[in-house]
PDB file of N, CA and C in Angstrom:
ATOM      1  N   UNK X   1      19.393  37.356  18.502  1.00  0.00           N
ATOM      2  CA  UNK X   1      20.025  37.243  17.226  1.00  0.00           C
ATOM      3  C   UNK X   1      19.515  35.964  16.573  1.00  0.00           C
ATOM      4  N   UNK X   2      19.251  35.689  15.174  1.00  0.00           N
ATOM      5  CA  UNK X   2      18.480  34.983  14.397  1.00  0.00           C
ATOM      6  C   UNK X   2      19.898  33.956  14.691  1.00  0.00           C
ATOM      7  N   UNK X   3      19.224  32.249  14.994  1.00  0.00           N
ATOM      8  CA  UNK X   3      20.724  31.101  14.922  1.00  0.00           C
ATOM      9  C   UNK X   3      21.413  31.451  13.437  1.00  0.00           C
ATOM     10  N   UNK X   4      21.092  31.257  12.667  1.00  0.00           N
ATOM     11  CA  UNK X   4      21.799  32.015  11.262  1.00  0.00           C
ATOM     12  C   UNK X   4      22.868  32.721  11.573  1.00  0.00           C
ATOM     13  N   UNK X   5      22.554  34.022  11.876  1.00  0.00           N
ATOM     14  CA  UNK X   5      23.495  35.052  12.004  1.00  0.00           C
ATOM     15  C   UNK X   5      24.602  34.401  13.030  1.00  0.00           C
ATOM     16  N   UNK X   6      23.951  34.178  14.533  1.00  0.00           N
ATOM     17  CA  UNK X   6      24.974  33.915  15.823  1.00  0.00           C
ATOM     18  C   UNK X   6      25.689  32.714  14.796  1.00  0.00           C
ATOM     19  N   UNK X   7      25.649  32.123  13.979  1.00  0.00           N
ATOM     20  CA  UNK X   7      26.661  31.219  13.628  1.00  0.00           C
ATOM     21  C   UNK X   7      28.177  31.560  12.500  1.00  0.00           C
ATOM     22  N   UNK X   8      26.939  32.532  11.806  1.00  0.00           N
ATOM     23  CA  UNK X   8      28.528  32.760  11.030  1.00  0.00           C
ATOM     24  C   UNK X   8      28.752  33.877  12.365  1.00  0.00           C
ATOM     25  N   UNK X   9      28.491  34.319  12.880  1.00  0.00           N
ATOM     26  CA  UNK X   9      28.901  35.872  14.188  1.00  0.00           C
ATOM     27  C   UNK X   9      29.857  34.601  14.962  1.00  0.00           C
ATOM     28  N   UNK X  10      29.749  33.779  14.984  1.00  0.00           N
ATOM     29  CA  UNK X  10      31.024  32.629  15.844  1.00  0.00           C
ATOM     30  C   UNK X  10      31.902  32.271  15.273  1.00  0.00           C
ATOM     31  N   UNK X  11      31.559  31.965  13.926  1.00  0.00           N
ATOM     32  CA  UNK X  11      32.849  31.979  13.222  1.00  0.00           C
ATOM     33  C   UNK X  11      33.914  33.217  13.066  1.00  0.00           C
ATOM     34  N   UNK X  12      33.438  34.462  13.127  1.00  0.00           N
ATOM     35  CA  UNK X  12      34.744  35.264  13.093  1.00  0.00           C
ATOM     36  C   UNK X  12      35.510  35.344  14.198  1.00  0.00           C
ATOM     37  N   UNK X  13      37.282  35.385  14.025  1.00  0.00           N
ATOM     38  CA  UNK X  13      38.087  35.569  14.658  1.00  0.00           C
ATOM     39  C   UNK X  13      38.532  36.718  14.754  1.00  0.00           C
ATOM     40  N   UNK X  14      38.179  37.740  16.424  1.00  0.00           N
ATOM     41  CA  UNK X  14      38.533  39.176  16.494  1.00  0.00           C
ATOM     42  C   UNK X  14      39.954  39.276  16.669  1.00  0.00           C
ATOM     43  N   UNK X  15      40.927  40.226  16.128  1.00  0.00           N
ATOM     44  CA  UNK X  15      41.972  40.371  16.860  1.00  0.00           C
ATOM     45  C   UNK X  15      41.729  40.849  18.572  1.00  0.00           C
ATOM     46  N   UNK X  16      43.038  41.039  19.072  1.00  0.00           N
ATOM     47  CA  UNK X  16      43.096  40.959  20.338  1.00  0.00           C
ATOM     48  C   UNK X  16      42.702  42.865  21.041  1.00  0.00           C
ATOM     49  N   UNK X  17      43.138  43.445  19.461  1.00  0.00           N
ATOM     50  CA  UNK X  17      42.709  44.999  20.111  1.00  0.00           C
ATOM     51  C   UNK X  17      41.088  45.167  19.467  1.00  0.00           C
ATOM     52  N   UNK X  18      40.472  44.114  18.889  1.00  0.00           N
ATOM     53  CA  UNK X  18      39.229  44.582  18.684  1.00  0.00           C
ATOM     54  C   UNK X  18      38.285  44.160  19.422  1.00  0.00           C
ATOM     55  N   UNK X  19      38.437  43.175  20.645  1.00  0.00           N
ATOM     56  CA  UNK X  19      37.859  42.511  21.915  1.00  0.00           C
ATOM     57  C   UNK X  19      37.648  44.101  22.435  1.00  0.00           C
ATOM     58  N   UNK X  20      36.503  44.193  22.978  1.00  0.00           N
ATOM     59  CA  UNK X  20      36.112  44.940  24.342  1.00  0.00           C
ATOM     60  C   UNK X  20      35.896  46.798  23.248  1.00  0.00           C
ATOM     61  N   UNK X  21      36.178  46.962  22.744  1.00  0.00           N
ATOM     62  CA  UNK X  21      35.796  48.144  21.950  1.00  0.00           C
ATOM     63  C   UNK X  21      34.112  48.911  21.746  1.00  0.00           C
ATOM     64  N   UNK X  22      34.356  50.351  22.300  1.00  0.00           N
ATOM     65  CA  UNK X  22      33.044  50.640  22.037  1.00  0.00           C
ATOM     66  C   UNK X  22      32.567  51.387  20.962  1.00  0.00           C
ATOM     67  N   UNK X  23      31.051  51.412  20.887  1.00  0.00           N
ATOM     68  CA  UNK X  23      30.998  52.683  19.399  1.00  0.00           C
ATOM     69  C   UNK X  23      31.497  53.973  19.639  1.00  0.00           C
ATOM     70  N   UNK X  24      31.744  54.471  18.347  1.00  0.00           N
ATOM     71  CA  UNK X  24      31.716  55.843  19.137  1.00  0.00           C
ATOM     72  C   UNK X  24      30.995  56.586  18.456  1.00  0.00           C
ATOM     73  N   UNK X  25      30.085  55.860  17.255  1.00  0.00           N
ATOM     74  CA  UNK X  25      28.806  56.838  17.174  1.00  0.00           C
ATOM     75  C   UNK X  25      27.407  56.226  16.534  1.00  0.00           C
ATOM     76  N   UNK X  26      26.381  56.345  17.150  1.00  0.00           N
ATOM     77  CA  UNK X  26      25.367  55.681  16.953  1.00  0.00           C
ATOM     78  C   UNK X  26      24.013  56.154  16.460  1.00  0.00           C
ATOM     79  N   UNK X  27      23.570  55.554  14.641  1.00  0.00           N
ATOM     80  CA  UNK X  27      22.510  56.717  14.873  1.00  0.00           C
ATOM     81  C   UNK X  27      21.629  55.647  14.349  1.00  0.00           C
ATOM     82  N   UNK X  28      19.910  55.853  14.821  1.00  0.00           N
ATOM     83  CA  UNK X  28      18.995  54.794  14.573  1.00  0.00           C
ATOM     84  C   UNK X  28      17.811  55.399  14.251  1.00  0.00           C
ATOM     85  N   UNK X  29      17.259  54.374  13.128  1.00  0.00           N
ATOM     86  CA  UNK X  29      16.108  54.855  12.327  1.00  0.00           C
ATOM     87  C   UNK X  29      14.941  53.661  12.457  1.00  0.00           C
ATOM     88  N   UNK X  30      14.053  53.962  13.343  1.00  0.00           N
ATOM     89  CA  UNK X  30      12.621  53.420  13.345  1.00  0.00           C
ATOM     90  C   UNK X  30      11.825  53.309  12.114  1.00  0.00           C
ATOM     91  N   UNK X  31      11.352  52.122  11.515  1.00  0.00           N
ATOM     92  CA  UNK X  31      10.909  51.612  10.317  1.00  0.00           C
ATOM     93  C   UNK X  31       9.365  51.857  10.882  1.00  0.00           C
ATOM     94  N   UNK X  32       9.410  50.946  11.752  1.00  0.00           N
ATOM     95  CA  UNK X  32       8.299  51.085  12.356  1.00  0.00           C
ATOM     96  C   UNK X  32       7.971  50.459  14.085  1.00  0.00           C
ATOM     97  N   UNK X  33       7.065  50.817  14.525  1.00  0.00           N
ATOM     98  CA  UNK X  33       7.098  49.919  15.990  1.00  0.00           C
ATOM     99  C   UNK X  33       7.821  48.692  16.589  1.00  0.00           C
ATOM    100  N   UNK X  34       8.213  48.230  15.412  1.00  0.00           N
ATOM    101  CA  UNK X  34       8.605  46.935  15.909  1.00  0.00           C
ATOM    102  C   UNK X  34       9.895  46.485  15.012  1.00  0.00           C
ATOM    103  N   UNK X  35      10.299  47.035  14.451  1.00  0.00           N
ATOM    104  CA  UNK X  35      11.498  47.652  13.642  1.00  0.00           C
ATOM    105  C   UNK X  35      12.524  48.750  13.439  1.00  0.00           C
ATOM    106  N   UNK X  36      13.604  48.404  13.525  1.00  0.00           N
ATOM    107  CA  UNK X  36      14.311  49.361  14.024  1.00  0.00           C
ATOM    108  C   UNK X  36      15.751  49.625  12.977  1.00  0.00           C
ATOM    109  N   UNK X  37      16.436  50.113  12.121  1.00  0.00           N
ATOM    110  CA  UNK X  37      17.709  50.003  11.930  1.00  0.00           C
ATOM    111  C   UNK X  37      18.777  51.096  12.319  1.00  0.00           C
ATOM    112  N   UNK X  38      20.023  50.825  12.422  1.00  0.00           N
ATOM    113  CA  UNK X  38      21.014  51.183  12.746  1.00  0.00           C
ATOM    114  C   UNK X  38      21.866  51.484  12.520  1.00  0.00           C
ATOM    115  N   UNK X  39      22.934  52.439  12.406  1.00  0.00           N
ATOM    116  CA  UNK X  39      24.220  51.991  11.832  1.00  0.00           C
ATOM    117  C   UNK X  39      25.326  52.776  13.155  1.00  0.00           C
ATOM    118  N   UNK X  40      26.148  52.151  13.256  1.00  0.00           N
ATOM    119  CA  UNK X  40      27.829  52.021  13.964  1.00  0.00           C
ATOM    120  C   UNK X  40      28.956  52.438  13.252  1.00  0.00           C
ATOM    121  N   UNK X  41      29.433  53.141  14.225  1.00  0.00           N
ATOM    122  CA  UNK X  41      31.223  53.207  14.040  1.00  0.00           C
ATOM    123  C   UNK X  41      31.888  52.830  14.968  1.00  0.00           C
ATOM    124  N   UNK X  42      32.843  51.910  15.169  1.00  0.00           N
ATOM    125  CA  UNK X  42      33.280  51.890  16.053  1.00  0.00           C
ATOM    126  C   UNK X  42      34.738  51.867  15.584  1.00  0.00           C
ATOM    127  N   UNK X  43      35.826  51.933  16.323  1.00  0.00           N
ATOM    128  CA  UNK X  43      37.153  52.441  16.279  1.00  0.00           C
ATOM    129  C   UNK X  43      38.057  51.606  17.031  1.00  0.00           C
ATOM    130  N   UNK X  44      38.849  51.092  16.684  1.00  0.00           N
ATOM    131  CA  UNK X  44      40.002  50.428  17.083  1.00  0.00           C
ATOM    132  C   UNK X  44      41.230  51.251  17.163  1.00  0.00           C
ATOM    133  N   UNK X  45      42.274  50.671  17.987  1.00  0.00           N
ATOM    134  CA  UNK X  45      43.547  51.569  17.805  1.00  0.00           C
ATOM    135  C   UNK X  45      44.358  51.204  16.402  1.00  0.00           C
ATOM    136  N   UNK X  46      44.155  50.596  15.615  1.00  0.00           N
ATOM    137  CA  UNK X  46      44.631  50.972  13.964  1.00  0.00           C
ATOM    138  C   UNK X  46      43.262  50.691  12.830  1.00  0.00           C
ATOM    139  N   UNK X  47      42.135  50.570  13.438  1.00  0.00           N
ATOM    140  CA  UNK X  47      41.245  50.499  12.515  1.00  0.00           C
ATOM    141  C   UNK X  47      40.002  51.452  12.459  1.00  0.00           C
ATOM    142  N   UNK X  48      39.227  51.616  11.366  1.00  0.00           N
ATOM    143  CA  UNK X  48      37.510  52.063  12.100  1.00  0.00           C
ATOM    144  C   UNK X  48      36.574  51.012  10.938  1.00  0.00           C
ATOM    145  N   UNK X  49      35.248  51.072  12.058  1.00  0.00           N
ATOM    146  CA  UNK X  49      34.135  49.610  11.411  1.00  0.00           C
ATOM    147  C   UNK X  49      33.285  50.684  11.405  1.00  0.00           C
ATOM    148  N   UNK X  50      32.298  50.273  10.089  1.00  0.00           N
ATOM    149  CA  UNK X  50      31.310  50.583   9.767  1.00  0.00           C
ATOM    150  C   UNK X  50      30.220  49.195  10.128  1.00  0.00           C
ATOM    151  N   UNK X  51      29.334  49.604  10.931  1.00  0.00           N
ATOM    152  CA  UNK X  51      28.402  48.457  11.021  1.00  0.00           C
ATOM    153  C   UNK X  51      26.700  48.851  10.677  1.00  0.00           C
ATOM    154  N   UNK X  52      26.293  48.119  10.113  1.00  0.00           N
ATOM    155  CA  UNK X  52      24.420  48.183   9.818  1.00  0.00           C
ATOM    156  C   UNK X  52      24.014  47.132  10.446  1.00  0.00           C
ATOM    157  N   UNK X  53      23.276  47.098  10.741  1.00  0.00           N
ATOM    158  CA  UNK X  53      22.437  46.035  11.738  1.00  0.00           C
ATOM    159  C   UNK X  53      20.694  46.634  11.861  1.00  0.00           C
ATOM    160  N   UNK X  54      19.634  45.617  11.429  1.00  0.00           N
ATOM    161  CA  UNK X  54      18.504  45.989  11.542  1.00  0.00           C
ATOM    162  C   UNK X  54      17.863  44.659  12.905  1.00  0.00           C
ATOM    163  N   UNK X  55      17.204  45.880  13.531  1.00  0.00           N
ATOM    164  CA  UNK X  55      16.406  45.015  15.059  1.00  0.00           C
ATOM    165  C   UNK X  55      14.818  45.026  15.084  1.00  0.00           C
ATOM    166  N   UNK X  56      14.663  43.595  15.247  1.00  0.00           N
ATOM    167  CA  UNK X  56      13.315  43.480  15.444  1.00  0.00           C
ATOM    168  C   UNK X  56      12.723  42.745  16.627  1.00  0.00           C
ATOM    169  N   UNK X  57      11.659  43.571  16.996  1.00  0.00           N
ATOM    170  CA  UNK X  57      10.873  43.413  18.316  1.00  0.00           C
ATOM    171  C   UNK X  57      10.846  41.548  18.248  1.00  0.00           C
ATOM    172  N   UNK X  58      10.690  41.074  19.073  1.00  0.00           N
ATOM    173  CA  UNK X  58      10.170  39.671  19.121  1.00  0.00           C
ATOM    174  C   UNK X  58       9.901  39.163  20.416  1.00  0.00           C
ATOM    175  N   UNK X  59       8.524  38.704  20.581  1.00  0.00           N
ATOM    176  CA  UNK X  59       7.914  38.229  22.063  1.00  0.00           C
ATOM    177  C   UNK X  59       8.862  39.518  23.006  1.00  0.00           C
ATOM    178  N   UNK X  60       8.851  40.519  23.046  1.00  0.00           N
ATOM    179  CA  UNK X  60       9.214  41.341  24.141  1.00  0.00           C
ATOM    180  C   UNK X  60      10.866  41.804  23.732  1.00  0.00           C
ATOM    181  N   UNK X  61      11.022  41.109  23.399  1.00  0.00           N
ATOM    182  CA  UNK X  61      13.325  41.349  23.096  1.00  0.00           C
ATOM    183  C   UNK X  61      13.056  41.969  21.375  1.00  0.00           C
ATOM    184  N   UNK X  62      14.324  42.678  21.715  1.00  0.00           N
ATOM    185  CA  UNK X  62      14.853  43.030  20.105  1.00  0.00           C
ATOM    186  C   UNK X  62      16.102  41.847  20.203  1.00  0.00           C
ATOM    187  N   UNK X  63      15.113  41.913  18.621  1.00  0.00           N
ATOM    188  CA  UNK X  63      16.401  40.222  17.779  1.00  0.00           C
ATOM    189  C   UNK X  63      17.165  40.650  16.422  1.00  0.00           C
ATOM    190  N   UNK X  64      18.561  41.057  16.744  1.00  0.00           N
ATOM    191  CA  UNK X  64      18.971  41.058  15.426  1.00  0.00           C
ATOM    192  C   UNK X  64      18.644  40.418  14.143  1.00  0.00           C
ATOM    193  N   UNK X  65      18.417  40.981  13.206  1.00  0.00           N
ATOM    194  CA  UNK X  65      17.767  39.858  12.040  1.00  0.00           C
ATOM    195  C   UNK X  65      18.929  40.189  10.684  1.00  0.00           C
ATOM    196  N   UNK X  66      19.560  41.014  11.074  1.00  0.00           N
ATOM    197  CA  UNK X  66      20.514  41.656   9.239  1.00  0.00           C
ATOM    198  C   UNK X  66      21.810  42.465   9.927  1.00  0.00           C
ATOM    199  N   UNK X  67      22.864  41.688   9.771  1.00  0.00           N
ATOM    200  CA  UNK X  67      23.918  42.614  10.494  1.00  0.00           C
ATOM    201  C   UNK X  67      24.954  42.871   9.069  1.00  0.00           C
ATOM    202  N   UNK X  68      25.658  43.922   8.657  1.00  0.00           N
ATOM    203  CA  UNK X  68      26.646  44.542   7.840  1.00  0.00           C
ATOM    204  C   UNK X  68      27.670  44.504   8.375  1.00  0.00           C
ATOM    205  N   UNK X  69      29.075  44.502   8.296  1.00  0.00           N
ATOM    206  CA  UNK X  69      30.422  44.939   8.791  1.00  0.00           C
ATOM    207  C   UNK X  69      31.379  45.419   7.678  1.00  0.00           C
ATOM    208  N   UNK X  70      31.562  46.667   7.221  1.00  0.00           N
ATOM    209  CA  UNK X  70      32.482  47.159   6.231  1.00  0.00           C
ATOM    210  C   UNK X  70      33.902  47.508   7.340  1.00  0.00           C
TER     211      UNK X  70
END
C-alpha cells in the first residue's frame, strides 16, 4: 500500500462489528499485466460497503495505489 494511503487507512476508526468481516463478493478487471482493479462488497451485521481499490504489480508484490469506500 502507497505510505499515503496506509496513513489516512490508520486514521479510520472501525466499529467493533466491522473488525474481522469478509467480502462477500469480488469482481476484478485486469488493465493490464501489471495492473489490476477491483471492486468489493462487503457486509456487516447493520451495514453493506462498497469498495474500489486499484493494484499494482511492484518489484514482485501488488501495491495498493487508489482505494474507494462508499
Amino acid at each position: 500500500m502507497l505510505p499515503d494511503l496506509y496513513g489516512a487507512l490508520a486514521c479510520v476508526h472501525l466499529s467493533p462489528c466491522a473488525r474481522g468481516t469478509r467480502p462477500v463478493h469480488v469482481r476484478t478487471c485486469p488493465l493490464d499485466e501489471r495492473t489490476t482493479e477491483a471492486a468489493v462488497i462487503v457486509s456487516t451485521v447493520s451495514r453493506t460497503y462498497a469498495l474500489a481499490l486499484r493494484l499494482e504489480e511492484y518489484h514482485g508484490r501488488w501495491i495498493t495505489t487508489a482505494l474507494e469506500l462508499a
